[in-house]
Coordinates of C-alpha atoms in Angstrom, one line a residue:
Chain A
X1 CA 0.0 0.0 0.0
X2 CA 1.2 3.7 -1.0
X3 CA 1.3 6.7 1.0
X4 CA -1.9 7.9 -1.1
X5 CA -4.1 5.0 -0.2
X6 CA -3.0 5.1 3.2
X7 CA -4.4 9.0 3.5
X8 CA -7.1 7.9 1.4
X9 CA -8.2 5.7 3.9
X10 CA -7.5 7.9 6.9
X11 CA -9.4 10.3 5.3
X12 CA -12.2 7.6 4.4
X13 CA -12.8 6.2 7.7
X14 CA -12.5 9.9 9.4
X15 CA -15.5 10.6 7.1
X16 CA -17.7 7.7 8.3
X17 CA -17.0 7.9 11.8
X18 CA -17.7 12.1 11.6
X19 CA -20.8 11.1 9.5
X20 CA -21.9 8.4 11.7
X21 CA -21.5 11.1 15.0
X22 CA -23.2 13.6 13.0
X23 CA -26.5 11.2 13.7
X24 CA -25.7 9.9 16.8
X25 CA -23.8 12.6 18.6
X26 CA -26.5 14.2 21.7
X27 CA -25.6 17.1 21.4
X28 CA -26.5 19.5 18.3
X29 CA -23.5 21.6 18.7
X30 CA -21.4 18.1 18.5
X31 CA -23.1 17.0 15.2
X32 CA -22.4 20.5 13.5
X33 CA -18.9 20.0 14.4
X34 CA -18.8 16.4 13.3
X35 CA -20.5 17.7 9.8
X36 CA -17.5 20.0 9.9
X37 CA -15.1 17.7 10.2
X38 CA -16.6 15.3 7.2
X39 CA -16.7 17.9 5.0
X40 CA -12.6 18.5 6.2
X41 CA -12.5 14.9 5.3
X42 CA -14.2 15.3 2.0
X43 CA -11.8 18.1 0.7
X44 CA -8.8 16.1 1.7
X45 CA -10.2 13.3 -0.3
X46 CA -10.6 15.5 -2.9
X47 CA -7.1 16.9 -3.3
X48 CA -6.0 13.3 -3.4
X49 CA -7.6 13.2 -6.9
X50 CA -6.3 16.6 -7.9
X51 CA -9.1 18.4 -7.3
X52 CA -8.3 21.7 -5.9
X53 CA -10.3 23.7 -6.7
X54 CA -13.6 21.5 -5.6
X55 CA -11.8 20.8 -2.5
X56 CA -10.7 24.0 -1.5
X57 CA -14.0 25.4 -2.6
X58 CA -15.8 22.6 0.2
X59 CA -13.7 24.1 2.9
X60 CA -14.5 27.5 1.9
X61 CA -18.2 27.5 1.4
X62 CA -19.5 24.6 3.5
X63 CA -16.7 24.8 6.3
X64 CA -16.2 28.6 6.1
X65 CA -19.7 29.9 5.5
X66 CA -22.8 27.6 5.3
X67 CA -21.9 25.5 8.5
X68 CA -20.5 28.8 10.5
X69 CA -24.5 30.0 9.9
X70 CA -25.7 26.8 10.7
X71 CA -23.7 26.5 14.3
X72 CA -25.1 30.2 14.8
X73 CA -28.8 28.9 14.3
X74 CA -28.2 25.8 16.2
X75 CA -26.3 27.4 19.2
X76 CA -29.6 29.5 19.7
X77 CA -31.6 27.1 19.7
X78 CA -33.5 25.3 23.0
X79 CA -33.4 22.0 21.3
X80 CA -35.1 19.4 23.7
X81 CA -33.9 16.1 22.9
X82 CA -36.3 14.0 24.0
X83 CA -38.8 15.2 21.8
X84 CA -36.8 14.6 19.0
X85 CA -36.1 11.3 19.7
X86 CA -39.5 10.5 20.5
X87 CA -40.4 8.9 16.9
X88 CA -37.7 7.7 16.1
X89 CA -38.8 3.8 16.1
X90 CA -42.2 5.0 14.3
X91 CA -39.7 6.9 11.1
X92 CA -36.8 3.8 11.3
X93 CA -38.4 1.6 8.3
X94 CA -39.1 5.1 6.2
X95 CA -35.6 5.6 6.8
X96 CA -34.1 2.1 6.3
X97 CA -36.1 2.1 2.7
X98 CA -34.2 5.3 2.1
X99 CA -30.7 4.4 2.9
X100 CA -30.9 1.5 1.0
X101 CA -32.0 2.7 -1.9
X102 CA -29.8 5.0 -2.4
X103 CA -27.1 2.0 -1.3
X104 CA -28.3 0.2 -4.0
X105 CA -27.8 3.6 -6.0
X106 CA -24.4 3.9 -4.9
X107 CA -23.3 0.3 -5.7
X108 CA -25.1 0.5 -9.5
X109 CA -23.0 3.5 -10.0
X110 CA -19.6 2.9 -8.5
X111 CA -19.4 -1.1 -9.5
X112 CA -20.5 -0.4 -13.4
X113 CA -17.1 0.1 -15.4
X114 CA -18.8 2.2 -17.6
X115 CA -20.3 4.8 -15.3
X116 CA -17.8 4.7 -12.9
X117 CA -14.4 6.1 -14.6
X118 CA -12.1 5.2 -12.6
X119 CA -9.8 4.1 -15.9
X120 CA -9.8 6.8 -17.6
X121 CA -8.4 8.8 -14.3
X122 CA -5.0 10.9 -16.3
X123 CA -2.3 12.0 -13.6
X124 CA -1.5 15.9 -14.7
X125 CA 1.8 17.6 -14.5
X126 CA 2.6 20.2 -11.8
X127 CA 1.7 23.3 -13.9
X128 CA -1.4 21.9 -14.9
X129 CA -4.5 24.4 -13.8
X130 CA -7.7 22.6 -12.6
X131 CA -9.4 25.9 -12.0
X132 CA -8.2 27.2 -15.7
X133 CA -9.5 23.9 -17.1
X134 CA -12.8 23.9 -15.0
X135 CA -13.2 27.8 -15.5
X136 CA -12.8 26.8 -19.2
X137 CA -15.3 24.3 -19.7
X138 CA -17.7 26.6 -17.4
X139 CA -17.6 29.5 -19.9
X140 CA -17.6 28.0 -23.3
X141 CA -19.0 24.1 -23.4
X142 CA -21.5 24.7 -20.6
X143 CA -22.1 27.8 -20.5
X144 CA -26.2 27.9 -20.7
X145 CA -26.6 25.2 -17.5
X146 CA -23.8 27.8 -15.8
X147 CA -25.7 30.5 -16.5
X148 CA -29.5 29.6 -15.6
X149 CA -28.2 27.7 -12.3
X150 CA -26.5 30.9 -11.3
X151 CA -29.7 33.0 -11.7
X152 CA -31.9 30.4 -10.2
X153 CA -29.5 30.7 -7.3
X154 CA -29.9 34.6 -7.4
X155 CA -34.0 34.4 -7.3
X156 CA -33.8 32.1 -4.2
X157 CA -31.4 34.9 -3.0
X158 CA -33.7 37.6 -4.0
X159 CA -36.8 35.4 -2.6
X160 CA -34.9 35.1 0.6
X161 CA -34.3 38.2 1.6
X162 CA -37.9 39.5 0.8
X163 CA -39.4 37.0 2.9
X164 CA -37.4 39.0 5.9
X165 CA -38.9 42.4 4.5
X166 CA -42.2 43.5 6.2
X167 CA -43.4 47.0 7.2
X168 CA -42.8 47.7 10.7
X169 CA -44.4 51.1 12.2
X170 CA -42.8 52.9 14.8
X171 CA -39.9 52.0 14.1
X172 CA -36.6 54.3 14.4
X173 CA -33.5 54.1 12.2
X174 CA -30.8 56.5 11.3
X175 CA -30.0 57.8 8.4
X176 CA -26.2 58.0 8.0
X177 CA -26.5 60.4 4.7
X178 CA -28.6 63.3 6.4
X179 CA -26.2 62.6 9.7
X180 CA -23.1 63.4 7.2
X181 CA -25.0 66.1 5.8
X182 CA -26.1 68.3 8.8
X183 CA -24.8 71.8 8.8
X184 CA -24.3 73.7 12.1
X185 CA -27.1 75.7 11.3
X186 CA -29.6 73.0 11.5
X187 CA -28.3 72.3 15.0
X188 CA -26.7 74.9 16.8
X189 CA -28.6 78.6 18.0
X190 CA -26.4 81.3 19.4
X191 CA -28.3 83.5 21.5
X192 CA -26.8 86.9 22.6
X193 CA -27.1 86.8 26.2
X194 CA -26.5 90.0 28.0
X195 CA -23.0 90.6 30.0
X196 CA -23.3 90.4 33.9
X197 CA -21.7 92.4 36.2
X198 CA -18.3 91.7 37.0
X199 CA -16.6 89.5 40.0
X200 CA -14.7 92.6 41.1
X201 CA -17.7 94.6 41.9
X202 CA -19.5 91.9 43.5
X203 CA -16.5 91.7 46.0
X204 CA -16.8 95.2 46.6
Chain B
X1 CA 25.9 19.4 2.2
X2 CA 22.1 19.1 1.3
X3 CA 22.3 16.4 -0.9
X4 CA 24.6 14.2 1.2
X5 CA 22.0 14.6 4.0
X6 CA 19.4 13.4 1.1
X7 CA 21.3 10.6 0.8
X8 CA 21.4 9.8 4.1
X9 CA 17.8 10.2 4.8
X10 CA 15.9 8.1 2.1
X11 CA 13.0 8.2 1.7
X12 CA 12.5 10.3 5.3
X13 CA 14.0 13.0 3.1
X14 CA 11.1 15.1 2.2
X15 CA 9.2 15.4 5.2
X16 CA 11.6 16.1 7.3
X17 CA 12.8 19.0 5.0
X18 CA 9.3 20.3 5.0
X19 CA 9.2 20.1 8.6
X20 CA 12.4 22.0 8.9
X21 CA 11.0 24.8 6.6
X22 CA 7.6 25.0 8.1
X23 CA 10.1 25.5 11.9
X24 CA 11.7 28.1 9.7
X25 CA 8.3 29.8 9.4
X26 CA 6.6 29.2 12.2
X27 CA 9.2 30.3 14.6
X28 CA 9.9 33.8 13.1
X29 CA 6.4 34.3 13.0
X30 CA 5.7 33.5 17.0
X31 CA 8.7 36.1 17.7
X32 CA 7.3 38.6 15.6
X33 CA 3.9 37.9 17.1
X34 CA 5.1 38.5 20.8
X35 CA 7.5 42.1 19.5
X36 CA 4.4 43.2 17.6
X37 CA 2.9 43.1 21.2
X38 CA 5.8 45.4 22.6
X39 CA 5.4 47.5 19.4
X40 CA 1.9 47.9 19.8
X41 CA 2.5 49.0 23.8
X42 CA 5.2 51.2 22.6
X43 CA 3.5 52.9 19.4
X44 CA 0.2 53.3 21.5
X45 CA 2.1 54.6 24.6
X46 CA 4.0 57.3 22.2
X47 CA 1.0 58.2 20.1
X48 CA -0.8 58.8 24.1
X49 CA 2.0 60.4 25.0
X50 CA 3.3 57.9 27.4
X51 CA 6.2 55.7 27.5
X52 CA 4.9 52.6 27.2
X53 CA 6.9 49.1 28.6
X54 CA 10.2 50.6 30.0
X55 CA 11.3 48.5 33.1
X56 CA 11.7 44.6 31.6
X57 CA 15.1 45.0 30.1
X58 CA 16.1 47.4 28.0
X59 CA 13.6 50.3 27.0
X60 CA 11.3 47.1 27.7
X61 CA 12.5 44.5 25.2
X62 CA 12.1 41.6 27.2
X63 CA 8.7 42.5 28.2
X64 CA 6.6 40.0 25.5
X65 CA 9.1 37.2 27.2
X66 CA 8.0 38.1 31.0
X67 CA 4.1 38.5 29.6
X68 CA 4.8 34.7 28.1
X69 CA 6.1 33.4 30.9
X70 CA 3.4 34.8 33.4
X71 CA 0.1 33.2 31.0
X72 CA 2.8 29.9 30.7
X73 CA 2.6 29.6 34.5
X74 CA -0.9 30.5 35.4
X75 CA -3.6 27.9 36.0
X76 CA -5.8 27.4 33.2
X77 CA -9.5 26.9 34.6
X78 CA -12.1 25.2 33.1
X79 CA -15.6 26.6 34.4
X80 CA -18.2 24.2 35.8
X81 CA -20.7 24.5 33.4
X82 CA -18.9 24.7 30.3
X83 CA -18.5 22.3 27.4
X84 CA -14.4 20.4 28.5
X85 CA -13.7 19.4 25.5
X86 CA -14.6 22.2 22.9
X87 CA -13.6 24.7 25.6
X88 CA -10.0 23.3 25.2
X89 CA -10.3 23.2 21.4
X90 CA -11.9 26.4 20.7
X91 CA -8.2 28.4 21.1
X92 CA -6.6 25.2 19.2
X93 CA -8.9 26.1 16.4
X94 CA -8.4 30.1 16.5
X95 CA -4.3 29.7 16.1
X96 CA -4.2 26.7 13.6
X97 CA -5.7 28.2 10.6
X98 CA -3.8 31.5 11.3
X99 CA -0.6 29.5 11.2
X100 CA -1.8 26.8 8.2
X101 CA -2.6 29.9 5.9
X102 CA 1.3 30.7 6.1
X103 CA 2.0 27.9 4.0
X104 CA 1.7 29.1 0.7
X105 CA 2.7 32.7 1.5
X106 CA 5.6 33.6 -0.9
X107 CA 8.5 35.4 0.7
X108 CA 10.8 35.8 -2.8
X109 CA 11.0 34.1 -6.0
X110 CA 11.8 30.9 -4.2
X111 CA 11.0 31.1 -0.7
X112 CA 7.8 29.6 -0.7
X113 CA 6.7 26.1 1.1
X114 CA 4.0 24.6 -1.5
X115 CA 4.1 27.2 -4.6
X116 CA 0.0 26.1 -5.5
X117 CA -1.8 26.9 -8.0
X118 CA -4.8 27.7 -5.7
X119 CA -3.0 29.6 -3.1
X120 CA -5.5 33.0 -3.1
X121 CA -8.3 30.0 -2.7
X122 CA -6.4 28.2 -0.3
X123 CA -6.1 31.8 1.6
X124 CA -9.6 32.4 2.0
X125 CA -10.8 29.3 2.9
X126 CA -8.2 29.1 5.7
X127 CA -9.0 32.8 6.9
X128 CA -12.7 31.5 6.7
X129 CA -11.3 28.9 9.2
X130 CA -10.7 31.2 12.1
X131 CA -14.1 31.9 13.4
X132 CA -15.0 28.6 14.5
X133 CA -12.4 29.3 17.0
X134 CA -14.3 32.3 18.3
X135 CA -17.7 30.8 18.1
X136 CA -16.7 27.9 19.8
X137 CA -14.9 29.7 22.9
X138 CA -18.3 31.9 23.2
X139 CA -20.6 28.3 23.5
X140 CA -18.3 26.2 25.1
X141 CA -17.8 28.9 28.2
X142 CA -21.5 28.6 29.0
X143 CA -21.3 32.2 30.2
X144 CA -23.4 35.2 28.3
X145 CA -21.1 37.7 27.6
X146 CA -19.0 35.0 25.8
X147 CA -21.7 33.8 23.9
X148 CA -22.8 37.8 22.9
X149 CA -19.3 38.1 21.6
X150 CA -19.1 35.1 19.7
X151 CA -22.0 36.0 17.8
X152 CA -21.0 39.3 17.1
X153 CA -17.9 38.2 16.1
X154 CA -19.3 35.3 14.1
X155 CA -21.6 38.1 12.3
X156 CA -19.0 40.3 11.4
X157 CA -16.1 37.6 10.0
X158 CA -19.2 36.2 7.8
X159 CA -20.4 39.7 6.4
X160 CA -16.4 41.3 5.7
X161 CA -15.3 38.0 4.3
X162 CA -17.5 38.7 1.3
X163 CA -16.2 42.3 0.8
X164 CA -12.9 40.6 1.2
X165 CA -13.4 37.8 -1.2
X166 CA -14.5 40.3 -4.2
X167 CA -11.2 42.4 -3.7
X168 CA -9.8 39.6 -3.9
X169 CA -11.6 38.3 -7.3
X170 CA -10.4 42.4 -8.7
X171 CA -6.6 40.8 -8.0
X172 CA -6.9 37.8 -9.5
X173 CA -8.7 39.1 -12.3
X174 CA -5.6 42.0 -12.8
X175 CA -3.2 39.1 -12.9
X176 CA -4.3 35.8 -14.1
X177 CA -3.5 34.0 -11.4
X178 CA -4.8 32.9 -8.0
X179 CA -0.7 32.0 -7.4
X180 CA 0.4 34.4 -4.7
X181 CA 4.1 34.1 -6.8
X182 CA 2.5 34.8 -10.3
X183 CA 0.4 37.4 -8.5
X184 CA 3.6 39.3 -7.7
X185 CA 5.6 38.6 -10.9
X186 CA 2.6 40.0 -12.5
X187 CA 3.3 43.4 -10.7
X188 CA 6.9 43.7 -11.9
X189 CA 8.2 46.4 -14.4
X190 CA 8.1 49.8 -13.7
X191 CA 8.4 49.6 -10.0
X192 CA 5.7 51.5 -8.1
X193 CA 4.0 52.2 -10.6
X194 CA 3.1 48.9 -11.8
X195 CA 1.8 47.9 -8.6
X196 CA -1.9 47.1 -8.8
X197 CA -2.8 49.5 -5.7
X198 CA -2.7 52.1 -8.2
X199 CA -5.7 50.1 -10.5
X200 CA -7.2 49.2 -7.3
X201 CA -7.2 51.5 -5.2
X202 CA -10.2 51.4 -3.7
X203 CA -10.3 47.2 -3.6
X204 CA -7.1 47.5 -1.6
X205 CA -9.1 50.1 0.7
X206 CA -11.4 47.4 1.3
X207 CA -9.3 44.8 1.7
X208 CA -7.2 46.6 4.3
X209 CA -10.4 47.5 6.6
X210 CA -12.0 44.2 6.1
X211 CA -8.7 43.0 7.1
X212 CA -9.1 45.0 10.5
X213 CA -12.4 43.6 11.0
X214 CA -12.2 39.9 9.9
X215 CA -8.9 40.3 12.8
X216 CA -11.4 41.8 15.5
X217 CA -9.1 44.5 15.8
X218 CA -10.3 48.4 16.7
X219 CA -11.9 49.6 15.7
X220 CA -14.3 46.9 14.4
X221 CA -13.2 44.9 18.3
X222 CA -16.4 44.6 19.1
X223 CA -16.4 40.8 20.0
X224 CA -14.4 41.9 23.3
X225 CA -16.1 45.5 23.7
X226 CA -15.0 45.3 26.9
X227 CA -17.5 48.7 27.7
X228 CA -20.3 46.6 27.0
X229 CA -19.4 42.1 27.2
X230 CA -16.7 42.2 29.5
X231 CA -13.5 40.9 26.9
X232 CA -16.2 38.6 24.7
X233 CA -15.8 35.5 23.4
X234 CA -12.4 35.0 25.8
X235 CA -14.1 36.3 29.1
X236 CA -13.8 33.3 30.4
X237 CA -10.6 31.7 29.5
X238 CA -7.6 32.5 31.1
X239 CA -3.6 31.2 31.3
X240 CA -1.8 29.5 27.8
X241 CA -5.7 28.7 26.5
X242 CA -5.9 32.8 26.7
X243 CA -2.7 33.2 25.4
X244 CA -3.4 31.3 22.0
X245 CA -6.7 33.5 21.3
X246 CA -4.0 36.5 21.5
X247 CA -1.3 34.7 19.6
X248 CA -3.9 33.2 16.7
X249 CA -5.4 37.5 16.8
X250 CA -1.4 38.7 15.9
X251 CA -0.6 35.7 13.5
X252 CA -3.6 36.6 11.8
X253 CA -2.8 40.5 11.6
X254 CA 0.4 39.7 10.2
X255 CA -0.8 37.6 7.9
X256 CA -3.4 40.4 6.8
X257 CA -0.3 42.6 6.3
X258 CA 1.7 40.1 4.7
X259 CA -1.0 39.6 1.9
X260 CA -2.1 43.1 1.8
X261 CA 1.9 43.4 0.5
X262 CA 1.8 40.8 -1.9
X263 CA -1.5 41.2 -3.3
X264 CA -1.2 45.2 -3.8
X265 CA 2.2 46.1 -3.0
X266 CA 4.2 44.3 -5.0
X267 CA 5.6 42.1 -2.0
X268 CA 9.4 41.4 -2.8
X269 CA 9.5 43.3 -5.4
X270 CA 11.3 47.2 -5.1
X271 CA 9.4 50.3 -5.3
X272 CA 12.0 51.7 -7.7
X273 CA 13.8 50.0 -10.9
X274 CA 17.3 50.9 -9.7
X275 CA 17.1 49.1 -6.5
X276 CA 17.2 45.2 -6.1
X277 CA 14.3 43.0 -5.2
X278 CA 14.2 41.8 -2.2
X279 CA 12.6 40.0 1.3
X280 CA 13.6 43.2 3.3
X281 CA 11.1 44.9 1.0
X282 CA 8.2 42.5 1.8
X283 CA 9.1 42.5 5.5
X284 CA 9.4 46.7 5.1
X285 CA 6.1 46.7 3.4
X286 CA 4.2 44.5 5.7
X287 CA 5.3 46.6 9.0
X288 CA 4.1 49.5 7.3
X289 CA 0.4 47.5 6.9
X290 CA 0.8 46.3 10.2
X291 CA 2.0 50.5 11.9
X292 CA -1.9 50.6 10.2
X293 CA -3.3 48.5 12.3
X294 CA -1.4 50.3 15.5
X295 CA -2.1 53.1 14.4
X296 CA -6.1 52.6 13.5
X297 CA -6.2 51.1 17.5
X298 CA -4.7 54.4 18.9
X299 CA -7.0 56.9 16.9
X300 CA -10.3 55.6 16.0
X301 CA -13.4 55.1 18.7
X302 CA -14.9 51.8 18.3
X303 CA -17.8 51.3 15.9
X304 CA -21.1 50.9 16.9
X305 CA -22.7 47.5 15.9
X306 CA -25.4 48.7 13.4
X307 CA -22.8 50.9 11.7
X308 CA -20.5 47.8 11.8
X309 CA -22.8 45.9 9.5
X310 CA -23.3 48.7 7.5
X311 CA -20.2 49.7 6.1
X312 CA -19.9 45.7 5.4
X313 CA -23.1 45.2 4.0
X314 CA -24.0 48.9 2.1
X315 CA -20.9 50.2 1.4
X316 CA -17.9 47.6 1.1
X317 CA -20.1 44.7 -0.5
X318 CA -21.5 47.5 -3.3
X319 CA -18.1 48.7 -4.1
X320 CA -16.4 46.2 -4.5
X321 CA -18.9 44.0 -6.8
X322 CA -19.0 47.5 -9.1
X323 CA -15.1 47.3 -8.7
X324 CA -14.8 44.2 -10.4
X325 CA -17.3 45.7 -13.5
X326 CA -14.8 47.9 -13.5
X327 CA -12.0 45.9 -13.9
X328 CA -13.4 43.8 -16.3
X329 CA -14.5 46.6 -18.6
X330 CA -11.1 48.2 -18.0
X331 CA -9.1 45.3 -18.9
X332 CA -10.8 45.5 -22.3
X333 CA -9.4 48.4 -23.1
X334 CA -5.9 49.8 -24.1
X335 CA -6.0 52.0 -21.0
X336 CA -4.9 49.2 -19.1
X337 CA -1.2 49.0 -18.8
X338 CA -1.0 46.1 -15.7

């Protein structure tokens, strides 16, 4: 065995024991974490079959953003565990159907020699780019799918943030263009106020 | 003598060498990250008029050494209530991407441990990295004020990162190249001039305060506002475990500066054609980022939240995204000489 099936497989069994934790681990926080660390596990598989950019992309969207929002939800949350687990017997043979279907999925996919392409897998030189390549193919061969899945991505964007937009009444907010622009004017009277006597001649 | 040792070592050769060179790294950076402590006492003492650390050696020098050994020594306690386990990894998880991020920082032509095609990529996702350190710290301490500052601070790293990332798009797009060494090849030729701070002015603006913020340095600190939480998301921490969150805050500010020099200051290369290229110039050019950063601390009042996520959200994120129209239309065009 090579040094780059032995991190394969370091990497493989971290995945299943962080994926298996994600589901089993008591505490929410814990299974956010453990989701963090398959994905970890994921990239680092990835860059074993020279693909950086996908992997380092993982880390930075999933890892950096997506899961940082999600720990932020889930941290907030009063999550009462029992209750969750309550039906968990009731949804087991729902759930058992699922898994193995997309087992059997897995295996049609992965054990065909014509789907799965593991022979036609080319080693690259040093200089080759993946993200040139991929950035390539993006723009020119598949451009239209690009395209319409990046503004179906912007709708639910759009859709997203208009579901948070309601009128409120009564409700104070600043505006930081009229602050800037305030003259002294607007703010400031001077009033001539007459002159006093003097300490001197109070003394006296 | 290098190859003899080769020779000797087998097949143990490589990482060994790569350990040696990431020691070579590492070690400058912790000793710059405990001076730029004194120099931050020092520069804030003389720009208050004060003297700043004086009595621990000379004019102070040793004073980051006696502040290191005091947090060594000190007890490290665990509250009662927290979380053991990701209390203890929390600060493990603030320093380590701070220090990963250094590994494909070019310091010269050569000098650079894995010369990747992805580096820029590789930057942000490690940079994205560093707030699980502070959100974790604010859970795992069970204690409110921690958990107000972590999700402040989460808030804030996730809103600048995006401002940050589209500057960084306008530099890749100026050279081609998300190599941080191709990056700065690509600003070579007429010396200051070709330096893409002067196309980019306002990206490298953005950069440099997003920089300050995604650091949770003044005046964007406001995951320690100790006026209002206490000291944050580390309230509760206290010995080495403190010491990291401080460490992983500098190593990350010098990492700012360092890429803030590469990416927009030409990093090794000289400001003027008749001079030679050199480290001492990225070293020169990254102090000045990081006198910024002193500097910002000592003269600017902290921000108030909702202006906070303003300036991210209204003013950076717009700027930069018409920025990078900018570019692109720009880069059509004969006008652009980068």
């Amino acid at each position: 065995m090579n040094v780059e099936s032995l991190v394969f497989y370091v990497f493989a069994a971290l995945m299943i024991f962080a994926g298996l934790r994600v589901i089993t681990a008591r505490n929410p926080v814990h299974s956010a974490m453990f989701l963090v660390l398959a994905f970890c596990s994921a990239s680092g598989i990835w860059m074993l079959l020279e693909a950086e950019f996908l992997s380092i992309t993982l880390v930075l969207v999933y890892v950096g953003a997506v899961m940082v929002l999600f720990l932020f939800v889930v941290m907030m949350l009063d999550i009462n565990l029992d209750q969750l687990r309550e039906g968990f017997w009731r949804w087991f043979p729902f759930g058992a159907a699922l898994a193995l279907v997309m087992v059997g999925e897995m295996v049609y996919v992965l054990g065909n020699r014509k789907t799965a392409a593991t022979e036609g897998l080319v080693r690259h030189a040093a200089d080759y780019s993946n993200i040139k390549e991929l950035g390539r193919l993006i723009y020119t061969d598949y451009v239209y799918p690009f395209e319409i899945a990046a503004v179906v991505l912007l709708v639910a964007m759009v859709a997203a943030i208009a579901l948070t937009l309601r009128r409120r009444i009564g409700v104070k907010s600043q505006n930081p263009g009229k602050q800037v622009l305030v003259k002294k004017a607007d703010r400031l009277r001077i009033v001539p106020v007459a002159a006093e006597k003097s300490g001197s001649d109070r003394a006296a | 003598m290098i190859e003899t040792l080769q020779n000797l070592l087998g097949v143990a050769w490589t990482p060994l060498w790569t350990l040696v060179k990431i020691v070579l790294i590492v070690a400058p950076l912790m000793v710059g990250v405990a001076y730029l402590t004194y120099v931050e006492r020092k520069v804030i003492g003389y720009m208050q008029v004060r003297i700043g650390p004086n009595r621990v050696g000379y004019y102070g020098l040793l004073q980051p050494l006696a502040d290191g050994m005091k947090l060594f020594f000190k007890e490290i306690i665990i509250p009662a209530g927290s979380n053991k386990f990701l209390f203890v990894l929390a600060p493990v998880l603030c320093l380590m991407p701070a220090l990963a991020a250094w590994a494909v920082v070019p310091f010269n032509a050569e000098l650079v441990l894995a010369n990747v095609n992805a580096g820029l990529l590789y930057i942000l996702a490690m940079t994205s990295l560093g707030v699980y350190g502070v959100i974790l710290a604010g859970w795992a301490s069970n204690s409110k004020y921690a958990f107000l500052g972590s999700l402040r601070s989460a808030a804030q790293i996730v809103s600048y990162e995006i401002a940050m990332g589209f500057a960084l798009v306008c530099v890749l797009m100026a050279s081609g190249s998300l190599n941080l060494g191709d990056i700065v090849n690509g600003q070579k030729g007429a010396g200051l001039l070709s330096w893409y701070i002067i196309p980019l002015f306002p990206m490298f603006l953005v950069y440099l305060i997003s920089g300050v913020a995604e650091t949770n340095r003044a005046p964007f600190d406001l995951a320690e506002g100790e006026s209002e939480i206490v000291a944050g998301f580390h309230v509760e921490y206290s010995g080495m475990a403190f010491a990291l969150f401080f460490l992983g805050e500098y190593a990350n500010m010098i990492l700012i500066a360092f890429l803030t020099a590469i990416m927009f200051m030409g990093g090794w290369l000289s400001p003027v054609t008749f001079l030679p290229d050199s480290i001492v110039w990225l070293l020169a050019k990254a102090s000045f980022v990081l006198f910024l950063f002193l500097w910002f601390r000592a003269t600017f009042p902290r921000y108030r939240y909702d202006q906070l996520m303003r300036l991210g959200w209204k003013v950076f994120i717009p700027i930069s995204l018409i920025w990078v129209v900018v570019v692109g239309l720009w880069m059509q065009t004969p006008l652009w000489l980068w």
